PDB file of C-alpha atoms in Angstrom:
ATOM      1  CA  MET A 502     130.934 164.406   8.891  1.00 53.00           C
ATOM      2  CA  ALA A 503     131.663 163.185  12.423  1.00 61.00           C
ATOM      3  CA  ILE A 504     135.378 163.952  12.046  1.00 63.00           C
ATOM      4  CA  SER A 505     134.653 167.518  10.952  1.00 61.00           C
ATOM      5  CA  GLN A 506     132.333 168.008  13.953  1.00 63.00           C
ATOM      6  CA  VAL A 507     135.038 166.743  16.321  1.00 58.00           C
ATOM      7  CA  PHE A 508     137.584 169.015  14.648  1.00 58.00           C
ATOM      8  CA  LEU A 509     135.230 172.013  14.889  1.00 58.00           C
ATOM      9  CA  PHE A 510     134.534 171.258  18.571  1.00 61.00           C
ATOM     10  CA  ALA A 511     138.277 170.971  19.287  1.00 61.00           C
ATOM     11  CA  LEU A 512     138.974 174.251  17.473  1.00 57.00           C
ATOM     12  CA  ILE A 513     136.238 176.098  19.391  1.00 64.00           C
ATOM     13  CA  SER A 514     137.505 174.598  22.663  1.00 58.00           C
ATOM     14  CA  LEU A 515     141.029 175.836  21.949  1.00 57.00           C
ATOM     15  CA  VAL A 516     139.775 179.346  21.184  1.00 54.00           C
ATOM     16  CA  VAL A 517     137.730 179.429  24.409  1.00 53.00           C
ATOM     17  CA  LEU A 518     140.671 178.053  26.406  1.00 51.00           C
ATOM     18  CA  GLU A 519     143.033 180.662  24.976  1.00 55.00           C
ATOM     19  CA  GLN A 520     140.627 183.427  25.972  1.00 50.00           C
ATOM     20  CA  ALA A 521     140.491 182.012  29.505  1.00 50.00           C
ATOM     21  CA  LEU A 522     144.261 182.053  29.993  1.00 55.00           C
ATOM     22  CA  VAL A 523     145.569 184.744  32.294  1.00 57.00           C
ATOM     23  CA  LEU A 524     148.736 186.598  31.472  1.00 66.00           C
ATOM     24  CA  ALA A 525     150.258 187.796  34.718  1.00 69.00           C
ATOM     25  CA  THR A 526     153.436 189.588  35.674  1.00 76.00           C
ATOM     26  CA  PHE A 527     154.791 190.653  39.008  1.00 78.00           C
ATOM     27  CA  ASP A 528     154.517 194.303  37.883  1.00 80.00           C
ATOM     28  CA  THR A 529     150.755 194.183  37.423  1.00 81.00           C
ATOM     29  CA  ASP A 530     149.670 191.433  39.792  1.00 81.00           C
ATOM     30  CA  THR A 531     151.914 191.615  42.871  1.00 83.00           C
ATOM     31  CA  ALA A 532     152.424 194.140  45.649  1.00 85.00           C
ATOM     32  CA  CYS A 533     155.079 194.358  48.355  1.00 85.00           C
ATOM     33  CA  VAL A 534     153.334 194.113  51.734  1.00 84.00           C
ATOM     34  CA  TRP A 535     156.204 194.821  54.135  1.00 82.00           C
ATOM     35  CA  GLY A 536     159.962 195.133  53.872  1.00 84.00           C
ATOM     36  CA  LYS A 537     159.549 197.266  50.765  1.00 86.00           C
ATOM     37  CA  ASP A 538     163.264 198.142  50.762  1.00 87.00           C
ATOM     38  CA  ASN A 539     163.938 194.400  50.409  1.00 86.00           C
ATOM     39  CA  CYS A 540     161.407 193.811  47.638  1.00 87.00           C
ATOM     40  CA  GLN A 541     162.204 194.468  43.980  1.00 87.00           C
ATOM     41  CA  ILE A 542     159.598 193.831  41.274  1.00 85.00           C
ATOM     42  CA  ASN A 543     160.674 193.920  37.638  1.00 84.00           C
ATOM     43  CA  GLY A 544     158.278 192.388  35.102  1.00 80.00           C
ATOM     44  CA  ASP A 545     158.515 188.608  35.375  1.00 77.00           C
ATOM     45  CA  ASN A 546     161.184 188.813  38.078  1.00 81.00           C
ATOM     46  CA  LEU A 547     160.690 189.272  41.795  1.00 81.00           C
ATOM     47  CA  THR A 548     163.614 189.662  44.187  1.00 83.00           C
ATOM     48  CA  LEU A 549     163.101 189.297  47.931  1.00 82.00           C
ATOM     49  CA  ILE A 550     166.103 190.111  50.098  1.00 81.00           C
ATOM     50  CA  LEU A 551     166.702 188.701  53.560  1.00 76.00           C
ATOM     51  CA  ASN A 552     169.382 190.468  55.572  1.00 76.00           C
ATOM     52  CA  GLN A 553     170.283 190.582  59.264  1.00 74.00           C
ATOM     53  CA  TRP A 554     167.615 193.231  59.961  1.00 76.00           C
ATOM     54  CA  SER A 555     164.609 192.343  57.868  1.00 77.00           C
ATOM     55  CA  GLY A 556     163.013 190.339  55.086  1.00 79.00           C
ATOM     56  CA  ALA A 557     160.099 191.026  52.763  1.00 81.00           C
ATOM     57  CA  SER A 558     156.588 189.876  51.976  1.00 80.00           C
ATOM     58  CA  VAL A 559     154.538 190.057  48.781  1.00 81.00           C
ATOM     59  CA  LYS A 560     150.921 189.362  47.935  1.00 80.00           C
ATOM     60  CA  GLY A 561     148.965 188.848  44.759  1.00 78.00           C
ATOM     61  CA  THR A 562     146.574 191.621  43.814  1.00 78.00           C
ATOM     62  CA  LYS A 563     144.116 189.279  42.090  1.00 72.00           C
ATOM     63  CA  GLU A 564     142.381 186.095  43.155  1.00 66.00           C
ATOM     64  CA  PHE A 565     143.442 182.859  41.520  1.00 60.00           C
ATOM     65  CA  LEU A 566     142.446 179.222  41.684  1.00 51.00           C
ATOM     66  CA  PHE A 567     145.925 177.724  41.596  1.00 53.00           C
ATOM     67  CA  GLY A 568     149.497 178.835  41.229  1.00 55.00           C
ATOM     68  CA  TYR A 569     153.025 177.696  40.644  1.00 54.00           C
ATOM     69  CA  VAL A 570     156.121 179.000  42.370  1.00 58.00           C
ATOM     70  CA  ASN A 571     159.636 178.319  41.123  1.00 57.00           C
ATOM     71  CA  MET A 572     162.527 179.825  43.049  1.00 59.00           C
ATOM     72  CA  ARG A 573     166.262 180.000  42.764  1.00 60.00           C
ATOM     73  CA  ILE A 574     167.782 180.731  46.144  1.00 61.00           C
ATOM     74  CA  LYS A 575     171.298 181.971  46.701  1.00 61.00           C
ATOM     75  CA  LEU A 576     172.666 180.658  49.980  1.00 61.00           C
ATOM     76  CA  VAL A 577     175.244 182.270  52.190  1.00 62.00           C
ATOM     77  CA  PRO A 578     178.745 181.126  51.172  1.00 62.00           C
ATOM     78  CA  ASP A 579     180.563 178.549  53.309  1.00 62.00           C
ATOM     79  CA  ASP A 580     178.615 177.852  56.518  1.00 59.00           C
ATOM     80  CA  SER A 581     174.981 177.905  55.379  1.00 60.00           C
ATOM     81  CA  ALA A 582     174.008 174.648  57.089  1.00 60.00           C
ATOM     82  CA  ALA A 583     171.495 176.336  59.395  1.00 56.00           C
ATOM     83  CA  VAL A 584     169.633 178.161  56.621  1.00 60.00           C
ATOM     84  CA  VAL A 585     166.000 177.054  56.452  1.00 60.00           C
ATOM     85  CA  THR A 586     163.770 178.517  53.768  1.00 61.00           C
ATOM     86  CA  THR A 587     160.090 178.797  54.607  1.00 60.00           C
ATOM     87  CA  TYR A 588     157.251 179.639  52.256  1.00 59.00           C
ATOM     88  CA  TYR A 589     153.971 180.723  53.820  1.00 59.00           C
ATOM     89  CA  VAL A 590     151.104 181.093  51.409  1.00 60.00           C
ATOM     90  CA  GLY A 591     147.882 182.617  52.710  1.00 58.00           C
ATOM     91  CA  SER A 592     144.460 183.454  51.399  1.00 56.00           C
ATOM     92  CA  THR A 593     141.584 185.727  52.380  1.00 55.00           C
ATOM     93  CA  ILE A 594     139.329 182.675  52.577  1.00 53.00           C
ATOM     94  CA  SER A 595     139.697 180.017  55.272  1.00 52.00           C
ATOM     95  CA  PHE A 596     142.519 178.215  53.481  1.00 50.00           C
ATOM     96  CA  TYR A 597     146.208 178.346  54.252  1.00 50.00           C
ATOM     97  CA  MET A 598     149.161 176.399  53.043  1.00 53.00           C
ATOM     98  CA  TYR A 599     152.490 176.195  54.822  1.00 52.00           C
ATOM     99  CA  LEU A 600     155.478 174.742  53.028  1.00 54.00           C
ATOM    100  CA  ASN A 601     158.860 174.381  54.631  1.00 53.00           C
ATOM    101  CA  TYR A 602     161.884 173.444  52.580  1.00 52.00           C
ATOM    102  CA  GLU A 603     165.241 172.764  54.129  1.00 50.00           C
ATOM    103  CA  ASP A 604     168.328 172.559  51.963  1.00 50.00           C
ATOM    104  CA  SER A 605     170.568 169.623  52.821  1.00 45.00           C
ATOM    105  CA  VAL A 606     174.216 170.324  53.522  1.00 51.00           C
ATOM    106  CA  CYS A 607     175.228 166.928  52.181  1.00 62.00           C
ATOM    107  CA  PRO A 608     175.728 166.946  48.383  1.00 62.00           C
ATOM    108  CA  TRP A 609     174.127 164.299  46.196  1.00 58.00           C
ATOM    109  CA  THR A 610     176.820 162.082  44.723  1.00 66.00           C
ATOM    110  CA  GLY A 611     174.844 159.014  43.724  1.00 66.00           C
ATOM    111  CA  SER A 612     172.637 156.258  45.097  1.00 66.00           C
ATOM    112  CA  ASN A 613     174.504 155.951  48.419  1.00 67.00           C
ATOM    113  CA  SER A 614     174.229 159.658  49.246  1.00 65.00           C
ATOM    114  CA  ILE A 615     171.207 159.329  51.547  1.00 67.00           C
ATOM    115  CA  GLN A 616     172.924 156.763  53.754  1.00 74.00           C
ATOM    116  CA  ASP A 617     176.194 158.707  53.614  1.00 75.00           C
ATOM    117  CA  CYS A 618     174.482 161.937  54.641  1.00 72.00           C
ATOM    118  CA  SER A 619     172.719 160.398  57.644  1.00 74.00           C
ATOM    119  CA  ALA A 620     175.626 158.280  58.872  1.00 79.00           C
ATOM    120  CA  GLU A 621     177.021 159.195  62.287  1.00 82.00           C
ATOM    121  CA  THR A 622     180.518 160.162  61.199  1.00 80.00           C
ATOM    122  CA  PRO A 623     182.802 163.118  62.013  1.00 79.00           C
ATOM    123  CA  GLU A 624     182.191 164.467  58.487  1.00 75.00           C
ATOM    124  CA  ASN A 625     178.460 164.669  59.253  1.00 75.00           C
ATOM    125  CA  TRP A 626     178.752 166.957  62.262  1.00 76.00           C
ATOM    126  CA  TYR A 627     174.979 167.508  62.246  1.00 74.00           C
ATOM    127  CA  THR A 628     174.357 163.878  63.326  1.00 79.00           C
ATOM    128  CA  ALA A 629     176.378 164.306  66.540  1.00 82.00           C
ATOM    129  CA  PRO A 630     174.469 163.886  69.846  1.00 81.00           C
ATOM    130  CA  GLU A 631     174.687 167.592  70.743  1.00 81.00           C
ATOM    131  CA  PHE A 632     172.643 168.447  67.632  1.00 78.00           C
ATOM    132  CA  ARG A 633     169.810 165.984  68.311  1.00 77.00           C
ATOM    133  CA  GLN A 634     167.977 168.310  70.660  1.00 81.00           C
ATOM    134  CA  LEU A 635     168.042 171.940  71.687  1.00 84.00           C
ATOM    135  CA  SER A 636     169.822 173.148  74.794  1.00 86.00           C
ATOM    136  CA  GLN A 637     167.764 174.947  77.447  1.00 90.00           C
ATOM    137  CA  SER A 638     169.076 178.339  76.294  1.00 92.00           C
ATOM    138  CA  GLN A 639     168.134 177.484  72.700  1.00 89.00           C
ATOM    139  CA  ILE A 640     164.648 176.426  73.832  1.00 89.00           C
ATOM    140  CA  ASP A 641     164.263 179.690  75.764  1.00 92.00           C
ATOM    141  CA  LYS A 642     165.342 181.710  72.724  1.00 91.00           C
ATOM    142  CA  MET A 643     162.999 179.760  70.439  1.00 87.00           C
ATOM    143  CA  ASN A 644     160.071 180.358  72.819  1.00 89.00           C
ATOM    144  CA  GLU A 645     160.917 184.071  72.985  1.00 91.00           C
ATOM    145  CA  ILE A 646     160.941 184.327  69.194  1.00 89.00           C
ATOM    146  CA  ARG A 647     157.768 182.236  68.949  1.00 86.00           C
ATOM    147  CA  SER A 648     155.876 184.453  71.394  1.00 88.00           C
ATOM    148  CA  ASN A 649     157.081 187.764  69.906  1.00 88.00           C
ATOM    149  CA  TYR A 650     157.240 187.086  66.158  1.00 85.00           C
ATOM    150  CA  MET A 651     155.098 184.101  65.169  1.00 85.00           C
ATOM    151  CA  ILE A 652     152.345 185.215  62.800  1.00 83.00           C
ATOM    152  CA  TYR A 653     150.414 181.951  62.498  1.00 84.00           C
ATOM    153  CA  ASN A 654     150.560 178.650  64.364  1.00 85.00           C
ATOM    154  CA  TYR A 655     148.663 175.868  62.646  1.00 83.00           C
ATOM    155  CA  CYS A 656     148.876 173.812  65.861  1.00 87.00           C
ATOM    156  CA  THR A 657     146.372 176.179  67.486  1.00 87.00           C
ATOM    157  CA  ASP A 658     144.059 176.305  64.460  1.00 86.00           C
ATOM    158  CA  THR A 659     141.547 173.698  65.652  1.00 87.00           C
ATOM    159  CA  LYS A 660     138.911 174.921  63.191  1.00 86.00           C
ATOM    160  CA  ARG A 661     141.174 174.164  60.219  1.00 83.00           C
ATOM    161  CA  PHE A 662     141.839 170.581  61.302  1.00 82.00           C
ATOM    162  CA  ASN A 663     138.405 170.003  62.838  1.00 86.00           C
ATOM    163  CA  GLY A 664     140.090 168.912  66.071  1.00 81.00           C
ATOM    164  CA  ALA A 665     142.265 166.244  64.379  1.00 87.00           C
ATOM    165  CA  MET A 666     145.580 168.052  64.756  1.00 87.00           C
ATOM    166  CA  PRO A 667     148.776 166.901  62.964  1.00 84.00           C
ATOM    167  CA  GLN A 668     151.072 164.638  65.012  1.00 84.00           C
ATOM    168  CA  GLU A 669     153.806 167.243  65.406  1.00 84.00           C
ATOM    169  CA  CYS A 670     151.383 169.493  67.279  1.00 86.00           C
ATOM    170  CA  TYR A 671     151.487 167.080  70.230  1.00 85.00           C
ATOM    171  CA  LEU A 672     155.270 167.152  70.572  1.00 80.00           C
ATOM    172  CA  PRO A 673     156.692 169.114  73.514  1.00 74.00           C
ATOM    173  CA  HIS A 674     158.134 172.520  72.682  1.00 64.00           C
TER     174      HIS A 674
END
């Protein structure tokens, strides 16, 4: 008797869980916010194009509790060492998440790859002294871009961190 009750409970739970699942596609649940010429939605596929003039932004049309993002990114051929991909995920409530992924230019070849990639050698041009800090003209350009194009700066969001700002917010810029 007890086994049949457990089985019945499990069966009912599965039926309820199946009804709670959400089937979503980009077509029905996503909208291009800006850069619409660089945004292509096709069923389960979403293509965002970044060119020398513009990029694109999308938003979900429905609220959700959690999500999963899996991306395949095509990098510029040859010299793509300076490409940094940034994901900014926002919400209409007081919650934001900022993820920043940087693709390494040093290929993984085995257990010694990490040390090989960070070694100060001519092959690893990015470890040379001139790449350890920005020049004054680069700092000026970065500040110009920051003041004209930055949408959100978590280092000024004291309410989010309740005054306990992340360490990087105290670094000079």
